[in-house]
Coordinates of C-alpha atoms in Angstrom, one line a residue:
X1 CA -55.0 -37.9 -52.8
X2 CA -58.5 -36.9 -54.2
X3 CA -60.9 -35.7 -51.5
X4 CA -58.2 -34.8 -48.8
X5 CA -57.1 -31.3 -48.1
X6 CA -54.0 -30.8 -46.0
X7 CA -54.4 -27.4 -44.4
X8 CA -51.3 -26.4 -42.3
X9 CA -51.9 -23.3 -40.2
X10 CA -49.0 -21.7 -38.5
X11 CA -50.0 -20.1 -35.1
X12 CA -47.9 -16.8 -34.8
X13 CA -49.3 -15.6 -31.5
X14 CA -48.1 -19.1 -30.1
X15 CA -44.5 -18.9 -31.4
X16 CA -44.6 -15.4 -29.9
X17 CA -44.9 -16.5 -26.7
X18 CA -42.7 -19.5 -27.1
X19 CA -39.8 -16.8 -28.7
X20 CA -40.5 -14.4 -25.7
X21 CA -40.4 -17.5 -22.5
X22 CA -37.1 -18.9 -24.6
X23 CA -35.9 -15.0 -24.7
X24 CA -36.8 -14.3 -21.2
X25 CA -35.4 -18.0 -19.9
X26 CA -31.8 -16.5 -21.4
X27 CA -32.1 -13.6 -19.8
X28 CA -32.7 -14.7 -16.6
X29 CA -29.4 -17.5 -17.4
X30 CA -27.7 -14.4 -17.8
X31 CA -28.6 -12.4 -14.9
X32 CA -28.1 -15.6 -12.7
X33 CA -24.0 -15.9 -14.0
X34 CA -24.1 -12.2 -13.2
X35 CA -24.9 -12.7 -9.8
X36 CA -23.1 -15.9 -9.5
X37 CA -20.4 -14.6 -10.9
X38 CA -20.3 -11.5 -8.9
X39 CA -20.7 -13.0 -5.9
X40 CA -17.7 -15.7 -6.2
X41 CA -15.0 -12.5 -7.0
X42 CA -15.9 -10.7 -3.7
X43 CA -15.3 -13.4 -2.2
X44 CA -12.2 -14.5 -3.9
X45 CA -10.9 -10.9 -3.4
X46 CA -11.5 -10.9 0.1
X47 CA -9.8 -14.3 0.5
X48 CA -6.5 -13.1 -1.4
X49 CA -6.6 -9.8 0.7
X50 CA -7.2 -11.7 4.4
X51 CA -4.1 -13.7 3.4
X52 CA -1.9 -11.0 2.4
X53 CA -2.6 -8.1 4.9
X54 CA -3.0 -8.0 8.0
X55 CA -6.3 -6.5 10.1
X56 CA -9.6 -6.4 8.8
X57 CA -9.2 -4.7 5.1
X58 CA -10.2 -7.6 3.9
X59 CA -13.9 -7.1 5.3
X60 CA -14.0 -4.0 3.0
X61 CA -14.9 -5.2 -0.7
X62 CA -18.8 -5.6 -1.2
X63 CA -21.0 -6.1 -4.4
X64 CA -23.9 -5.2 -6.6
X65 CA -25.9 -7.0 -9.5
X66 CA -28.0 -5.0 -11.3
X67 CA -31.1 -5.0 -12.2
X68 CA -31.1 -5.0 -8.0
X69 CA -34.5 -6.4 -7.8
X70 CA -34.3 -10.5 -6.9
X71 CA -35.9 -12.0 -9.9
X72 CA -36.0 -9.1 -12.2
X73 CA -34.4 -9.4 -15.6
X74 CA -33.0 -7.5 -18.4
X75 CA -30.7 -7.4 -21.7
X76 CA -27.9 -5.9 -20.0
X77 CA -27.5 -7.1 -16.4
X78 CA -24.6 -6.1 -14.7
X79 CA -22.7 -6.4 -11.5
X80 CA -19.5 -4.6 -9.9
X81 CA -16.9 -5.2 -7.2
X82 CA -15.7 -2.2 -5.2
X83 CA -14.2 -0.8 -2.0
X84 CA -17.1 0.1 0.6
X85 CA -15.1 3.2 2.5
X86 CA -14.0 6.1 2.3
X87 CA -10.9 7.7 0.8
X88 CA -8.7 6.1 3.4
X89 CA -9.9 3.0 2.8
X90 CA -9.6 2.9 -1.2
X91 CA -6.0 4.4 -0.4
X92 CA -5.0 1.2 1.4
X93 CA -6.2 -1.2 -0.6
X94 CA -4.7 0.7 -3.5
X95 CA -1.5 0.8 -1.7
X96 CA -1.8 -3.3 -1.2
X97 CA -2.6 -4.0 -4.6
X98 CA -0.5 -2.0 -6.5
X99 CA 3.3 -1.5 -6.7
X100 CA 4.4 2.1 -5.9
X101 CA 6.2 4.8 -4.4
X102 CA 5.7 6.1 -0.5
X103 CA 6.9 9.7 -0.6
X104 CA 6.5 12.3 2.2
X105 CA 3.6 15.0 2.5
X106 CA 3.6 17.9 0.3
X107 CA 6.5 16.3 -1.1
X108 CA 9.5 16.2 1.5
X109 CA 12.1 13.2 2.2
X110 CA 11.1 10.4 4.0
X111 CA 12.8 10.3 7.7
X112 CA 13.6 7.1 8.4
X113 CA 14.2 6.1 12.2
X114 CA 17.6 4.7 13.1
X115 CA 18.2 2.7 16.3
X116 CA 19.3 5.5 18.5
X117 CA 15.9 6.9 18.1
X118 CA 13.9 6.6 21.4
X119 CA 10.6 4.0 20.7
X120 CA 7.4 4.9 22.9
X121 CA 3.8 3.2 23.4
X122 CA 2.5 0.2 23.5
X123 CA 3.8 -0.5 20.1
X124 CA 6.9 1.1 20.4
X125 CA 6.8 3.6 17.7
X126 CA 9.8 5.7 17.0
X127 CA 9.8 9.3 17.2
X128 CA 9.4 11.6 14.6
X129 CA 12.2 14.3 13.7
X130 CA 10.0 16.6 15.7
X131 CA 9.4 15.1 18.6
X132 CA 13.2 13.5 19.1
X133 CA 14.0 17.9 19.5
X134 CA 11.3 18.0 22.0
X135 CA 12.4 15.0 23.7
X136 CA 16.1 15.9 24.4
X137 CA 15.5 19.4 23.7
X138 CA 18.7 20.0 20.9
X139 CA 17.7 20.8 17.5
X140 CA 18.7 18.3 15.0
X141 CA 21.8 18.8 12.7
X142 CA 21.2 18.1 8.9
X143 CA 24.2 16.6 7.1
X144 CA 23.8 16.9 3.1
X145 CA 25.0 13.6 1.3
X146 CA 28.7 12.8 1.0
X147 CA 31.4 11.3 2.9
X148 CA 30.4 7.9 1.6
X149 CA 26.9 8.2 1.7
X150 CA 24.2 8.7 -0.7
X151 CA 21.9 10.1 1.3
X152 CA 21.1 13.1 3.7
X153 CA 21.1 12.4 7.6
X154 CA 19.9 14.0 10.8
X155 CA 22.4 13.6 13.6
X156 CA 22.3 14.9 17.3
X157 CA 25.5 15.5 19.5
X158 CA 25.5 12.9 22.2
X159 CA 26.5 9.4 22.9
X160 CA 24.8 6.1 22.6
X161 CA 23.7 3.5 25.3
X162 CA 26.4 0.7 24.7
X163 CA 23.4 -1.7 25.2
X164 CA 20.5 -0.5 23.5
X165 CA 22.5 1.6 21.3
X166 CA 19.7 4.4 22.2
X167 CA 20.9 8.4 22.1
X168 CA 22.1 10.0 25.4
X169 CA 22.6 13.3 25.4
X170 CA 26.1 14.0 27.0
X171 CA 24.6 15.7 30.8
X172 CA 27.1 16.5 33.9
X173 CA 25.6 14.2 35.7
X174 CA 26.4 11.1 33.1
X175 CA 29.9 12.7 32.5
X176 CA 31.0 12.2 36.6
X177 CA 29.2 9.0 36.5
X178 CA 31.1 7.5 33.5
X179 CA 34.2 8.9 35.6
X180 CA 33.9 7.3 38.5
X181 CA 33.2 3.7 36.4
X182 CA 36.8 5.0 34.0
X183 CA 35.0 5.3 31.5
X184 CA 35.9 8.2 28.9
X185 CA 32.7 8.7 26.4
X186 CA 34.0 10.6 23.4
X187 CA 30.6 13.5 21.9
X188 CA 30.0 12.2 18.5
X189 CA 27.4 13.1 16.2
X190 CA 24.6 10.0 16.3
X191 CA 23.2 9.4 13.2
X192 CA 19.0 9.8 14.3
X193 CA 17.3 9.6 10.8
X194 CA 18.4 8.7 7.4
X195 CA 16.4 11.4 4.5
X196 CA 15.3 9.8 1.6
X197 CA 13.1 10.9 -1.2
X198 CA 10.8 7.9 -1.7
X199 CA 10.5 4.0 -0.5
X200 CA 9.9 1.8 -3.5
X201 CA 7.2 -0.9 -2.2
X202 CA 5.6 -3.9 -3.9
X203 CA 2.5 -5.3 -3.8
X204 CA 1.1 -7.7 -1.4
X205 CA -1.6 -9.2 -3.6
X206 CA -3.3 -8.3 -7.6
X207 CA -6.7 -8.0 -8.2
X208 CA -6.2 -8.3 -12.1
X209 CA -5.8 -11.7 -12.2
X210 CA -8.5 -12.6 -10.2
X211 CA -10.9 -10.6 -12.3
X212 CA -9.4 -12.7 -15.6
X213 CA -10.5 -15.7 -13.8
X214 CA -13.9 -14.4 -13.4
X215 CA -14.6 -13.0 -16.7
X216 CA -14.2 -16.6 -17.7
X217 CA -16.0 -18.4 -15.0
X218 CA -18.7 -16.1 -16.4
X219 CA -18.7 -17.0 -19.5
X220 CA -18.8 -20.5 -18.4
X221 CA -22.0 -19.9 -16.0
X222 CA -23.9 -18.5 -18.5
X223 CA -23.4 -21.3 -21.5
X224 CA -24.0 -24.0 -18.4
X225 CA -27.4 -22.1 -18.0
X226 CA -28.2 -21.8 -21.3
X227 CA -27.1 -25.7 -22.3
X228 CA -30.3 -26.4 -19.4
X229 CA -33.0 -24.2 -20.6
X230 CA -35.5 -26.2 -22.4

């Protein structure tokens, strides 16, 4: 049209700053579904843990998001799970969540406690190998596998409470007794522990599944987010 002049002037310092609010908007969307995201799998592995061991391991998973300033951003925000404790601690919950082997210090069999071994506390604990010599003063006999059994054995000479089924050592004073009842207790050899090189165990809860569920409640957080920013 004759006279008119159209004159369309783009403002680059304008869509500069729209570009770097709509860049810092998705940032921020992202460092929110970190911290969302974060957040929801402590508290998911705690729940699975509480249900599956007992005490208060549970209480022992904590979190981060970093950048760790509240309402700082940045391109790479990231946040991690972990064990807050010491080597004990990440040793348990290791043992929990993972299938494995429990094998002996420095590598020896595993003594496991049979019946006739004398329980003591408040929890009734069974003696060790060493404390059952101390106890009835008699050193343990070792019996190598064989004779229909696949495994090595620590036995003591005595006999056995016909109720409890609890080791006696054979004294004088037990020997007139049983006489005077007419009761004739043969020595045997009572099997104390059973020697074995390693208990297989399973695990009582996984973490890996947990952390496939949030990798995609992650990505859904952050594309929720991002549908809202404007």
């Amino acid at each position: 049209m004759a006279g008119l002049d159209l004159i369309f002037d783009i403002d680059l310092d304008q869509i500069a700053g729209v570009r770097d609010d709509l860049t810092r908007s998705h940032l921020r969307a992202a460092k929110d579904a970190v911290a969302d995201t974060t957040k929801w799998l402590e508290r998911e592995l705690e729940a699975i843990t509480r249900g599956a061991v007992p005490g208060r391991l549970w209480r022992a998973w904590a979190s981060n998001v970093y950048p760790r300033e509240k309402g700082k951003i940045a391109r790479d925000p990231a946040g991690e799970v972990y064990v807050n404790g010491r080597d004990r601690t990440v040793g348990a919950m290791t043992f929990w969540s993972k299938p494995g082997r429990i094998v002996g210090k420095r590598g020896q069999w595993l003594a496991i406690p049979s019946a006739a071994v004398p329980r003591r506390g408040r929890k009734r604990q069974p003696l060790t190998p060493v404390e059952v010599e101390a106890e009835f003063n008699k050193e343990l006999i070792f019996l190598p596998p064989g004779r229909g059994s696949k495994y090595a054995s620590l036995v003591l000479e005595g006999v056995t409470n016909g109720r409890t089924g609890a080791f006696r050592p054979r004294t004088r004073q037990r020997v007139a007794a049983d006489r005077r009842r007419g009761i004739e207790r043969h020595l045997e050899r009572i099997l104390m522990f059973t020697l074995i090189p390693f208990v297989a165990h399973r695990n009582a809860f996984a973490v890996e599944p947990v952390v496939f569920r949030a990798g995609r409640r992650l990505t859904d957080e952050y594309v929720a987010r991002a549908g809202r920013i404007r």
